[in-house]
mmCIF file of C-alpha atoms in Angstrom:
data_model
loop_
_atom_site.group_PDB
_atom_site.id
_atom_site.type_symbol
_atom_site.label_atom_id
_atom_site.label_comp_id
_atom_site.label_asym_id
_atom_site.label_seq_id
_atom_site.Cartn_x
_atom_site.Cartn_y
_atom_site.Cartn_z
ATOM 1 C CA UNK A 17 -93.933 -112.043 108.982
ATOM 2 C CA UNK A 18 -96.014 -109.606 110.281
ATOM 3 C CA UNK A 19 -94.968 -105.829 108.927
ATOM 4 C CA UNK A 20 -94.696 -102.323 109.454
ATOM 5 C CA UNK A 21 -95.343 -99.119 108.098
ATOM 6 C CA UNK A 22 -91.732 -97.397 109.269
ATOM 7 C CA UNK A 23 -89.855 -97.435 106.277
ATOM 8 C CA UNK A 24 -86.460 -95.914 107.766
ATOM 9 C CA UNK A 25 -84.980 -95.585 111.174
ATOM 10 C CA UNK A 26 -82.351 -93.150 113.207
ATOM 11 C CA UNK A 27 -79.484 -94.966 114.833
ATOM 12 C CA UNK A 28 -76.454 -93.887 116.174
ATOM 13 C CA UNK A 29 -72.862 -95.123 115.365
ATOM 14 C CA UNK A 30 -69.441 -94.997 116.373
ATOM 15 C CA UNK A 31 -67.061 -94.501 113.198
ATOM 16 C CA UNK A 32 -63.918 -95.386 114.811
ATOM 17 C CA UNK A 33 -62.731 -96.019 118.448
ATOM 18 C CA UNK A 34 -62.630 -92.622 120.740
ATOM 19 C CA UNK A 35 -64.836 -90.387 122.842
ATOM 20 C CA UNK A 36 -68.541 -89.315 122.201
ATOM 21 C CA UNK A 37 -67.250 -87.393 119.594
ATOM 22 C CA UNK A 38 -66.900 -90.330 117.032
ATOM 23 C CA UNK A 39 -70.922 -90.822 117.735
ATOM 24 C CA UNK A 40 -73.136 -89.833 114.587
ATOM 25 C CA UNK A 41 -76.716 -90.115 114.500
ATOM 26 C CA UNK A 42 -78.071 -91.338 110.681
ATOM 27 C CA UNK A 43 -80.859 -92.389 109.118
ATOM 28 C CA UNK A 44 -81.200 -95.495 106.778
ATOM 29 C CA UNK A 45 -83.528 -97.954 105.561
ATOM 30 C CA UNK A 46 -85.417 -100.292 108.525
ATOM 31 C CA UNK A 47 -83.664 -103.509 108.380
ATOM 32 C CA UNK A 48 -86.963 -106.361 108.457
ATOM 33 C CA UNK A 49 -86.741 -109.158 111.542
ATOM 34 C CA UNK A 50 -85.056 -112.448 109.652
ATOM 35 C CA UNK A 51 -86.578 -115.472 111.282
ATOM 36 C CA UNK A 52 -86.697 -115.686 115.297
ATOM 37 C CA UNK A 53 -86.185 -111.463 115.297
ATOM 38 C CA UNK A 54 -88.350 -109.089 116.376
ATOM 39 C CA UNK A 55 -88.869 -105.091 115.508
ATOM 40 C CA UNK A 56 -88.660 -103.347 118.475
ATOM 41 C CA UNK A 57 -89.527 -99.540 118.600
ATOM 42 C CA UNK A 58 -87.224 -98.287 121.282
ATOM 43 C CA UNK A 59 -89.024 -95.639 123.860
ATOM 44 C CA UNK A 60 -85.918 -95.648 125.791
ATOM 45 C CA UNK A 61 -82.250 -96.646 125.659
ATOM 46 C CA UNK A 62 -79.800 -96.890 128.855
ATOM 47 C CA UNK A 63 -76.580 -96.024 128.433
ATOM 48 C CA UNK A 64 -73.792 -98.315 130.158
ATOM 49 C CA UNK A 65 -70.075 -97.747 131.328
ATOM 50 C CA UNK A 66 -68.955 -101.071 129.165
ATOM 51 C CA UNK A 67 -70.543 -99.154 125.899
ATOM 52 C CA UNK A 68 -67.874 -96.364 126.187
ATOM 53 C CA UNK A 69 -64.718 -99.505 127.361
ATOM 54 C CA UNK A 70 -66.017 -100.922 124.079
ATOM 55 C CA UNK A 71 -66.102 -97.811 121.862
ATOM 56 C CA UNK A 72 -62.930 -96.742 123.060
ATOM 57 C CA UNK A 73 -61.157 -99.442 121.687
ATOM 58 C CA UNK A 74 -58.541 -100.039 124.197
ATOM 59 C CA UNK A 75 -61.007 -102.549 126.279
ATOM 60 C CA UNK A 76 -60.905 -106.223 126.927
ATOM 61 C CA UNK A 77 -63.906 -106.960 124.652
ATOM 62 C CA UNK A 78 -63.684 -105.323 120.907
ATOM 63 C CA UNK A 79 -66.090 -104.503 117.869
ATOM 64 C CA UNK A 80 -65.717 -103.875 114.804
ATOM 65 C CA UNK A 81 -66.170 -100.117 113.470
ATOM 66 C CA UNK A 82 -68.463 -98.193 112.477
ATOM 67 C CA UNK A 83 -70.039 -99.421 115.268
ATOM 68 C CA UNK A 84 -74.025 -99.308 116.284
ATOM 69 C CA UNK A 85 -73.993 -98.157 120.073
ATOM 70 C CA UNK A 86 -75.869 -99.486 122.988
ATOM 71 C CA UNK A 87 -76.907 -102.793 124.116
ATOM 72 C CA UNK A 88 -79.587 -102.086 126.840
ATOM 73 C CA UNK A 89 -82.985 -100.768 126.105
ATOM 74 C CA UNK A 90 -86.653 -101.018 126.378
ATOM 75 C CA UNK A 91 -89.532 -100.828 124.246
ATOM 76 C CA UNK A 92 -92.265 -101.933 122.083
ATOM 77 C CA UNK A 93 -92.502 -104.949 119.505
ATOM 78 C CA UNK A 94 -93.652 -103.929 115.966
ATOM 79 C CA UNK A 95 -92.963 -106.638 113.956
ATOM 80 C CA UNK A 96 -91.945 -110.280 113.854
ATOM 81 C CA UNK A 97 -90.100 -112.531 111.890
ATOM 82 C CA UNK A 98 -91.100 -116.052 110.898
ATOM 83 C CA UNK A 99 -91.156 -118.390 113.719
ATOM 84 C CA UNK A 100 -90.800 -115.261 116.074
ATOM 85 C CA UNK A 101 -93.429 -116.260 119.252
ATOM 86 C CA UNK A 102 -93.594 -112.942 120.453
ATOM 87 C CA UNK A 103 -96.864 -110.639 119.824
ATOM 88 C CA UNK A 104 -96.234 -106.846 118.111
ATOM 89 C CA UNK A 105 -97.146 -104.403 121.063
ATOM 90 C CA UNK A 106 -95.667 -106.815 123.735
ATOM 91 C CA UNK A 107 -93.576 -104.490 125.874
ATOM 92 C CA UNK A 108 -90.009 -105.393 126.872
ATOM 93 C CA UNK A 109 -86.580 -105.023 127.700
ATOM 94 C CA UNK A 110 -83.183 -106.680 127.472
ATOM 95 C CA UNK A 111 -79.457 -106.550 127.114
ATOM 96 C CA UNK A 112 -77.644 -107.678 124.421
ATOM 97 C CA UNK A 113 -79.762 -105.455 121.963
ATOM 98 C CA UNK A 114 -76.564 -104.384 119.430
ATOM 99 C CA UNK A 115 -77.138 -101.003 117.807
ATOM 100 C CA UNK A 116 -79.781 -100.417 120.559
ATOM 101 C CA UNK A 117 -79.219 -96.360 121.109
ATOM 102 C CA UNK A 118 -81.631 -95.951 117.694
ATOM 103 C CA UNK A 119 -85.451 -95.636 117.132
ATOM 104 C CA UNK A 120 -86.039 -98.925 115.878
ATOM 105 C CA UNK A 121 -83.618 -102.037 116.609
ATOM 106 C CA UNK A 122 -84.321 -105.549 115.348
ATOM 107 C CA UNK A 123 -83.787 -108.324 118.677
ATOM 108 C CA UNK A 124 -83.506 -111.920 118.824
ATOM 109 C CA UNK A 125 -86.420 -113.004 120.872
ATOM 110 C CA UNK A 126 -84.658 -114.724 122.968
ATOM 111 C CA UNK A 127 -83.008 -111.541 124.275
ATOM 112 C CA UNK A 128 -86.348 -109.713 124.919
ATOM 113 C CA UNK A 129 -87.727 -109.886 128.382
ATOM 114 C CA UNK A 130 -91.392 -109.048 129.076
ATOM 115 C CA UNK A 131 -91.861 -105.820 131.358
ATOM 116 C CA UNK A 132 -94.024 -106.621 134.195
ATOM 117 C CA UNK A 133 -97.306 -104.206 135.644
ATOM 118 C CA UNK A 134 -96.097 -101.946 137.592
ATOM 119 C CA UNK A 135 -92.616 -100.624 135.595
ATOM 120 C CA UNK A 136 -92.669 -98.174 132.581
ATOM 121 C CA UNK A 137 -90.067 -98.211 129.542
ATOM 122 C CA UNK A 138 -87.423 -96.052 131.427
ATOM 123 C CA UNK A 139 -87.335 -98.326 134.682
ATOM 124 C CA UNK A 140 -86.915 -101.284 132.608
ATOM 125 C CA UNK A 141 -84.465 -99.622 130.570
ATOM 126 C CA UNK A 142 -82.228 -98.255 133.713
ATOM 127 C CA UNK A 143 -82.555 -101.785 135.189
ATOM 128 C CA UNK A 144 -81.900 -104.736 132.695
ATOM 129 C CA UNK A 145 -78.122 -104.539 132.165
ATOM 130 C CA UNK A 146 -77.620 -104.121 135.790
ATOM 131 C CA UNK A 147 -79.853 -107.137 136.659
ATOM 132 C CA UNK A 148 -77.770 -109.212 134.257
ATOM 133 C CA UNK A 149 -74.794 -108.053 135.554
ATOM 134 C CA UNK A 150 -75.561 -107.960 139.240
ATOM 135 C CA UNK A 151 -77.551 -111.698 139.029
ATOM 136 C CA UNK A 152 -74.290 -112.707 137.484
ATOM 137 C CA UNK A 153 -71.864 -111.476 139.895
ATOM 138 C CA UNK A 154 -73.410 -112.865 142.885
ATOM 139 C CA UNK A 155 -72.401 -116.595 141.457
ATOM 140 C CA UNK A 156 -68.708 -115.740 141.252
ATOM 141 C CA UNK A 157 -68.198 -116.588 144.683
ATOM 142 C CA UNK A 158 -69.846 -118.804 147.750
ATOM 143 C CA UNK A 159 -70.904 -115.758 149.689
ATOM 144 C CA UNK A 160 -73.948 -117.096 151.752
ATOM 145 C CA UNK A 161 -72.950 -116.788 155.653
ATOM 146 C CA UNK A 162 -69.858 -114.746 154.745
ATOM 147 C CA UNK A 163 -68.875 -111.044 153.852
ATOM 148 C CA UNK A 164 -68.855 -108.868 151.174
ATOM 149 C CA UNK A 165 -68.228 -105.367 150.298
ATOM 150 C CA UNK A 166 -69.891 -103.873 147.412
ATOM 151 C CA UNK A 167 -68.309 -100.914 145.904
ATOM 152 C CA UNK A 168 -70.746 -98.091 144.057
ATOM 153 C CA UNK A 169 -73.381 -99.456 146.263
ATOM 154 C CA UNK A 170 -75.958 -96.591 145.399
ATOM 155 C CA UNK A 171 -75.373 -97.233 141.684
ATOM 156 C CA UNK A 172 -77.155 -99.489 138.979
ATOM 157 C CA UNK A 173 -75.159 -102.523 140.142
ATOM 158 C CA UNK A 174 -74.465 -101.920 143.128
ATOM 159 C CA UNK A 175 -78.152 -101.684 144.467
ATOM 160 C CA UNK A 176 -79.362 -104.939 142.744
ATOM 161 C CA UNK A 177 -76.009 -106.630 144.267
ATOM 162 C CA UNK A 178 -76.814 -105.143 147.979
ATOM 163 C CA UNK A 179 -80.286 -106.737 147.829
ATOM 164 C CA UNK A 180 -79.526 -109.979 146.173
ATOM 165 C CA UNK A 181 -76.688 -110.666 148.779
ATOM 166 C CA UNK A 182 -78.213 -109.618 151.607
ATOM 167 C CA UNK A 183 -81.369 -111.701 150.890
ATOM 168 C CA UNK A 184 -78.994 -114.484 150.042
ATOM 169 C CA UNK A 185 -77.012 -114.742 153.315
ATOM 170 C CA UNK A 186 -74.096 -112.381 152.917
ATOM 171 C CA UNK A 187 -72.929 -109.690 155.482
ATOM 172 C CA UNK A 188 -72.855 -106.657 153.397
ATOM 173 C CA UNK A 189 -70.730 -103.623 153.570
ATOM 174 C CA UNK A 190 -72.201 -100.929 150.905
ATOM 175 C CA UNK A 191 -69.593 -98.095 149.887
ATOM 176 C CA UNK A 192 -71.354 -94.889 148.612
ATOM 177 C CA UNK A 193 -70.499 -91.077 148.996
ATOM 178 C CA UNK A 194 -72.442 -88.351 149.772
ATOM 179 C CA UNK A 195 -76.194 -87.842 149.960
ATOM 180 C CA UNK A 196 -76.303 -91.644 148.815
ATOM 181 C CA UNK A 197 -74.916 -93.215 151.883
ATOM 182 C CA UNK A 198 -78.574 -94.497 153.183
ATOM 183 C CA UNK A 199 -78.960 -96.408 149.950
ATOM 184 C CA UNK A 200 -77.335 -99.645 151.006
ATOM 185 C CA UNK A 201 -78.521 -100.111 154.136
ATOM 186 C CA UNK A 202 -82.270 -99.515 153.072
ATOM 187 C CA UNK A 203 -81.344 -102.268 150.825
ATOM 188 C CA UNK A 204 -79.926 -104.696 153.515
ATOM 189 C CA UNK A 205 -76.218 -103.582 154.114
ATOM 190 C CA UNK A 206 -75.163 -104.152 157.934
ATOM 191 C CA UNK A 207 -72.807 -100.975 157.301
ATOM 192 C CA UNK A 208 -72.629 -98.254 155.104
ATOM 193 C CA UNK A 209 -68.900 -96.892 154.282
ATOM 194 C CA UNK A 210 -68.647 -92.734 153.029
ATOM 195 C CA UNK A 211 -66.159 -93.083 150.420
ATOM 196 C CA UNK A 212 -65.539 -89.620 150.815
ATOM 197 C CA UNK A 213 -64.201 -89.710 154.264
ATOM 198 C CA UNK A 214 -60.836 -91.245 155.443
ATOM 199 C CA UNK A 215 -59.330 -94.623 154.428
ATOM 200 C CA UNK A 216 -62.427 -97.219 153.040
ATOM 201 C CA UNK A 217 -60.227 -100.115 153.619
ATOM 202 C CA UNK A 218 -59.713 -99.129 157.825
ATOM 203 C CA UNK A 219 -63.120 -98.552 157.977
ATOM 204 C CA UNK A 220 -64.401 -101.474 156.500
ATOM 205 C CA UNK A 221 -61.421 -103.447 158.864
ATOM 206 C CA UNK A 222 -63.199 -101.631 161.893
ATOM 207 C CA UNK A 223 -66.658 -103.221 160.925
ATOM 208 C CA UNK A 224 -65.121 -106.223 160.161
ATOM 209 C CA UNK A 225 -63.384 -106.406 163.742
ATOM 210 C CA UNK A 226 -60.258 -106.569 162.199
ATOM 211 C CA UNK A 227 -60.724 -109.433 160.195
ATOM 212 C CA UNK A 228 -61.431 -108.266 156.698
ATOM 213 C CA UNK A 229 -64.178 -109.098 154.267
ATOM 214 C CA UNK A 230 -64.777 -112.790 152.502
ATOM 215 C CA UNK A 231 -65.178 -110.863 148.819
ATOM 216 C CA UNK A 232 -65.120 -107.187 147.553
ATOM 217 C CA UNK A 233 -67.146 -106.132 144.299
ATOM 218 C CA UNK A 234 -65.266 -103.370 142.406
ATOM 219 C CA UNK A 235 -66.250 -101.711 139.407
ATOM 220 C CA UNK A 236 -63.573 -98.690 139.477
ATOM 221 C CA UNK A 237 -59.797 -100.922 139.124
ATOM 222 C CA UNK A 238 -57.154 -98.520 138.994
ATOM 223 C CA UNK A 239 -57.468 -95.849 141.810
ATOM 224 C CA UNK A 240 -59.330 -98.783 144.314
ATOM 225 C CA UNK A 241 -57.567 -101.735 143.621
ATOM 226 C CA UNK A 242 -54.883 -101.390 146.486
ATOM 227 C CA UNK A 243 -57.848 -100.424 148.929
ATOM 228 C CA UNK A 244 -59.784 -103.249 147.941
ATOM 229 C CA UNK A 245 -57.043 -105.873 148.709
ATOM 230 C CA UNK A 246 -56.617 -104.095 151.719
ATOM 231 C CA UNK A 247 -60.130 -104.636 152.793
ATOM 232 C CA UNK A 248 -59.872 -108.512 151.752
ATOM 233 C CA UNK A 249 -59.226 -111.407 154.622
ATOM 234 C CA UNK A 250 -56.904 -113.853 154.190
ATOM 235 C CA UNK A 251 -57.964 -116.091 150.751
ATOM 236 C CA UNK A 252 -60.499 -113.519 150.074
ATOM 237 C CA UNK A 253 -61.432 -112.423 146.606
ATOM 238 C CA UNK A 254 -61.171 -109.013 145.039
ATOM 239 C CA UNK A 255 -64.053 -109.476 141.817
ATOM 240 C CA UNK A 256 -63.319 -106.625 139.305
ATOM 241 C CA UNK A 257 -66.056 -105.479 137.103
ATOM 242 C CA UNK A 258 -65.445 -102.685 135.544
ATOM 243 C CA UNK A 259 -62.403 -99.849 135.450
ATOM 244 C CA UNK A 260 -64.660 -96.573 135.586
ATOM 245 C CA UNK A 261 -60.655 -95.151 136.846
ATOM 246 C CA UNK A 262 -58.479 -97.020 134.306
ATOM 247 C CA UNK A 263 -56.804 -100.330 134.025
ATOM 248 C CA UNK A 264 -55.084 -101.606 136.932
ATOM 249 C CA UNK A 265 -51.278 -100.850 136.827
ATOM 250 C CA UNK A 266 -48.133 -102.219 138.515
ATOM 251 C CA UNK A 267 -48.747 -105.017 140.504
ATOM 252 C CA UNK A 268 -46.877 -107.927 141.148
ATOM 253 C CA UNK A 269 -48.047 -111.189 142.318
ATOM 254 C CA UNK A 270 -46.112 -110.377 145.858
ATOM 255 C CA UNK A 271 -48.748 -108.338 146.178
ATOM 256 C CA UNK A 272 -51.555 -110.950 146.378
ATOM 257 C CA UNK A 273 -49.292 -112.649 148.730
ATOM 258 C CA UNK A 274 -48.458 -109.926 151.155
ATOM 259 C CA UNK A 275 -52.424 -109.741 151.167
ATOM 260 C CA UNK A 276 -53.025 -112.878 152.862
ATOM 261 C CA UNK A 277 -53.258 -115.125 149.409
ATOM 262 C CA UNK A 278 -56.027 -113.690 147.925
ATOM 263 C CA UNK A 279 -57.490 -113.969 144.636
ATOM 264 C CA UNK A 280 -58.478 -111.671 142.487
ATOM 265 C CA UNK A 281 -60.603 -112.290 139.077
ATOM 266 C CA UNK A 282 -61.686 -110.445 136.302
ATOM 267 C CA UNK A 283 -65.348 -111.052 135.756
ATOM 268 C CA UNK A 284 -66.295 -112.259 132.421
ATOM 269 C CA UNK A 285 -70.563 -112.485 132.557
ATOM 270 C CA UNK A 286 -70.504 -115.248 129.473
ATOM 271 C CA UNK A 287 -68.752 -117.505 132.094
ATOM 272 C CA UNK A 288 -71.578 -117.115 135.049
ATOM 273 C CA UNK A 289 -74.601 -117.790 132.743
ATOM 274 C CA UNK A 290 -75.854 -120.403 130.762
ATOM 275 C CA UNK A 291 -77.313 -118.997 127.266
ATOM 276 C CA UNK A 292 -79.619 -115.952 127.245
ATOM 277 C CA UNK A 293 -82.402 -118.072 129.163
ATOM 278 C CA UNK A 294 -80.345 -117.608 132.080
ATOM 279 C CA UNK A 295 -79.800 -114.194 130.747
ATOM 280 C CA UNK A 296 -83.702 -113.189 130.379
ATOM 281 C CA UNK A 297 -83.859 -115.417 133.758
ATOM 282 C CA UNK A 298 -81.695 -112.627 135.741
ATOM 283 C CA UNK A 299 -83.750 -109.854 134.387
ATOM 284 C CA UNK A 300 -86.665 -110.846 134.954
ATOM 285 C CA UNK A 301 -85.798 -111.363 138.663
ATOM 286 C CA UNK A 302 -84.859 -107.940 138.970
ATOM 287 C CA UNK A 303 -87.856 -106.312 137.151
ATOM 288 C CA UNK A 304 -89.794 -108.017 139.899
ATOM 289 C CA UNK A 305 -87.862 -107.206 142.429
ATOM 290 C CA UNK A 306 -87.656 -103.640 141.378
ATOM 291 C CA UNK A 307 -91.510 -103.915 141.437
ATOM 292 C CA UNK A 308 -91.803 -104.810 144.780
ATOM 293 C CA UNK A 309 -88.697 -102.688 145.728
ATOM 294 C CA UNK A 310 -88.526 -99.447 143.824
ATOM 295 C CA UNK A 311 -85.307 -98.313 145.866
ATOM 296 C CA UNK A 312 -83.276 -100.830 144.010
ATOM 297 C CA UNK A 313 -83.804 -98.558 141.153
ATOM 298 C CA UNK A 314 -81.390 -95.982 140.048
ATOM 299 C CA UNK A 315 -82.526 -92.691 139.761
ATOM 300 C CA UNK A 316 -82.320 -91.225 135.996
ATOM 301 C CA UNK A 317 -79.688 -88.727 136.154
ATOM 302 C CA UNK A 318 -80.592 -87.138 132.728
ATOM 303 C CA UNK A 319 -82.857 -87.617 129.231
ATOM 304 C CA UNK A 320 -81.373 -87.266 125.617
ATOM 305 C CA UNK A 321 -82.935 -87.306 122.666
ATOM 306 C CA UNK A 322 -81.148 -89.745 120.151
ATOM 307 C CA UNK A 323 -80.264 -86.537 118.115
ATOM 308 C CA UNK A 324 -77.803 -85.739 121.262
ATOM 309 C CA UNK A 325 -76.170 -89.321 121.578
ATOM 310 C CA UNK A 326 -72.785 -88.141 121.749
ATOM 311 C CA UNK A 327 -73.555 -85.681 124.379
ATOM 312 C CA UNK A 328 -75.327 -88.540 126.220
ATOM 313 C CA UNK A 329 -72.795 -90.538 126.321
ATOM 314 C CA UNK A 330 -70.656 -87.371 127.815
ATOM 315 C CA UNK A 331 -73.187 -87.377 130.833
ATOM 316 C CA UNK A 332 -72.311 -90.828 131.540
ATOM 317 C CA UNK A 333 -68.440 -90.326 131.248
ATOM 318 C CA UNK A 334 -68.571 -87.311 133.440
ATOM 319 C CA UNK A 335 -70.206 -89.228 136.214
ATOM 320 C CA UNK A 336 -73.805 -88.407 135.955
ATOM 321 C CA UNK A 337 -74.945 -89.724 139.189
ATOM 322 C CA UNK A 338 -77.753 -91.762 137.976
ATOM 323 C CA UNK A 339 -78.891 -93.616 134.691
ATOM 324 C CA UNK A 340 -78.528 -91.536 131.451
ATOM 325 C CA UNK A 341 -81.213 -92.854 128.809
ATOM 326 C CA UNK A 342 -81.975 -92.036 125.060
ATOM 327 C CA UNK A 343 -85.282 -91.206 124.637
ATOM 328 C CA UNK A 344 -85.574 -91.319 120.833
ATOM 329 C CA UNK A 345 -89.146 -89.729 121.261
ATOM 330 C CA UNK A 346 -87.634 -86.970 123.100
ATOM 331 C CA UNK A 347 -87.798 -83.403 121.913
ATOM 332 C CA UNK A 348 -84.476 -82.003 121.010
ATOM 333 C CA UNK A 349 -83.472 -79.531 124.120
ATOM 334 C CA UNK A 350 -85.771 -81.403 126.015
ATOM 335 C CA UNK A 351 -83.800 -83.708 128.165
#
């Protein structure tokens, strides 16, 4: 194993399920790469929507507490374990990095991702969760020659999901508010629906000429979910991703009925990819394409340094609109 000098690293952890305000930031010995593991020096650490589900502990996936937050970040190899084929100052990126809102995080190398010419630490870091997520999503259902309409379509997601489709075959409707309405159709949407004005689900019906979309992508769940099975054709499919607005409350099955027998699924990533190949696979796709495409990119709404994790994570909750990174080599007041 090939070592380092860092004796100790900074890390920040949930002690019990709640709000940022359960996040401390502390400092303890640097945990060595076991065999197949990798030392990673994080330069920067994206914060997601499913790290505050999770650290809530009211979501559909748990953790145990005190918990290590993050899972997405980018940075630079250190160290490696026995057996570990990656070289120490390889750049890279991933999801799936537990604990990975800290200075130093040991990886699996099969989670890291190389960073290609052309993207810096805090691209790769605003775009490797989405491209997981987004690369996943578009195998839920057969979309090619068909519609779609992508909710948050100027977001993380939502921008990767716009391109793939498009370039795929689909007939995409991107739904976006304000000054972020040109997003999705730079990115291939047909239409572009202000979610700010009037009722999304006529509007998309207009586009649609009455007929309704083949599939709607929705990361929001309780305050859209009646909207997006209004948007839906008949046998359509409403794919929920998220609940940035709660859980979804009070609906019957009549309801999927009176909607023209529609499905609706809660996606599960584990069940649209095969092993963190497929993972790394996805990622790697969309560090390419955000080479060649910068505008899939989401801007960075703010910088943290890890000392101010919990008020990080209160950027994202209050809608920050953009990425919110760690930068553990961010000056304190600095962000």
């Amino acid at each position: 194993m090939q070592s380092t000098k860092v004796r100790q690293r900074r890390i920040a952890r949930a002690q019990r399920p709640g709000g940022p305000e359960v996040i401390e930031v502390a400092v303890e010995d640097l945990p060595e790469p076991g065999p197949g593991e990798a030392l990673v020096r994080v330069e920067a650490a994206g914060l997601n929507h499913a790290d505050s589900l999770i650290r809530s502990g009211g979501y559909v996936v748990t953790m145990p507490f005190p918990l290590a937050v993050g899972v997405e970040a980018a940075g630079t190899v250190v160290a490696a374990g026995d057996g570990a084929e990656v070289a120490p100052g390889s750049r890279v990126c991933g999801t799936g990095w537990l604990g990975s809102c800290a200075d130093h995080v040991v990886v699996p190398v099969e989670r890291l991702v190389p960073i290609p010419d052309g993207l810096g630490f805090e691209e790769a870091a605003s775009v490797a969760h989405a491209g997981a997520a987004a690369g996943a999503l578009t195998r839920v259902w057969p979309l090619a020659g068909k519609r779609a309409a992508v909710w948050g379509a100027a977001g993380a997601v939502g921008r990767l999901l716009v391109a793939w489709l498009s370039r795929n075959g689909t007939e995409v409707i991107g739904i976006a508010g304000g000054d972020r309405v040109d997003i999705p159709v730079r990115l291939g949407a047909v239409h572009v629906v202000d979610r700010t004005a009037g009722d999304v689900a006529e509007v998309v019906r207009e586009a649609t000429g009455g007929h309704g979309v083949d599939a709607v992508f929705d990361p929001v769940a309780g305050s859209t979910f009646r909207t997006s099975l209004a948007m839906l054709a008949p046998r359509g499919c409403l794919i929920n991703y998220g609940q940035l607005s709660g859980a979804v409350a009070g609906t019957e099955f009549a309801d999927l009925f009176n909607a023209g027998g529609v499905f609706v699924t809660k996606f599960n990533a584990g069940a649209y990819v095969d092993g963190y190949a497929d993972v790394a696979a996805l990622i790697g796709e969309a560090l390419h394409l955000a080479v060649e495409r910068p505008e899939v990119l989401s801007p960075v709404a703010a910088r943290f340094p890890l000392t101010e994790a919990a008020a990080a994570y209160r950027a994202l909750e209050s809608g920050a609109a953009g990425k919110v990174l760690v930068v553990p080599g961010l000056s304190q007041g600095t962000g």
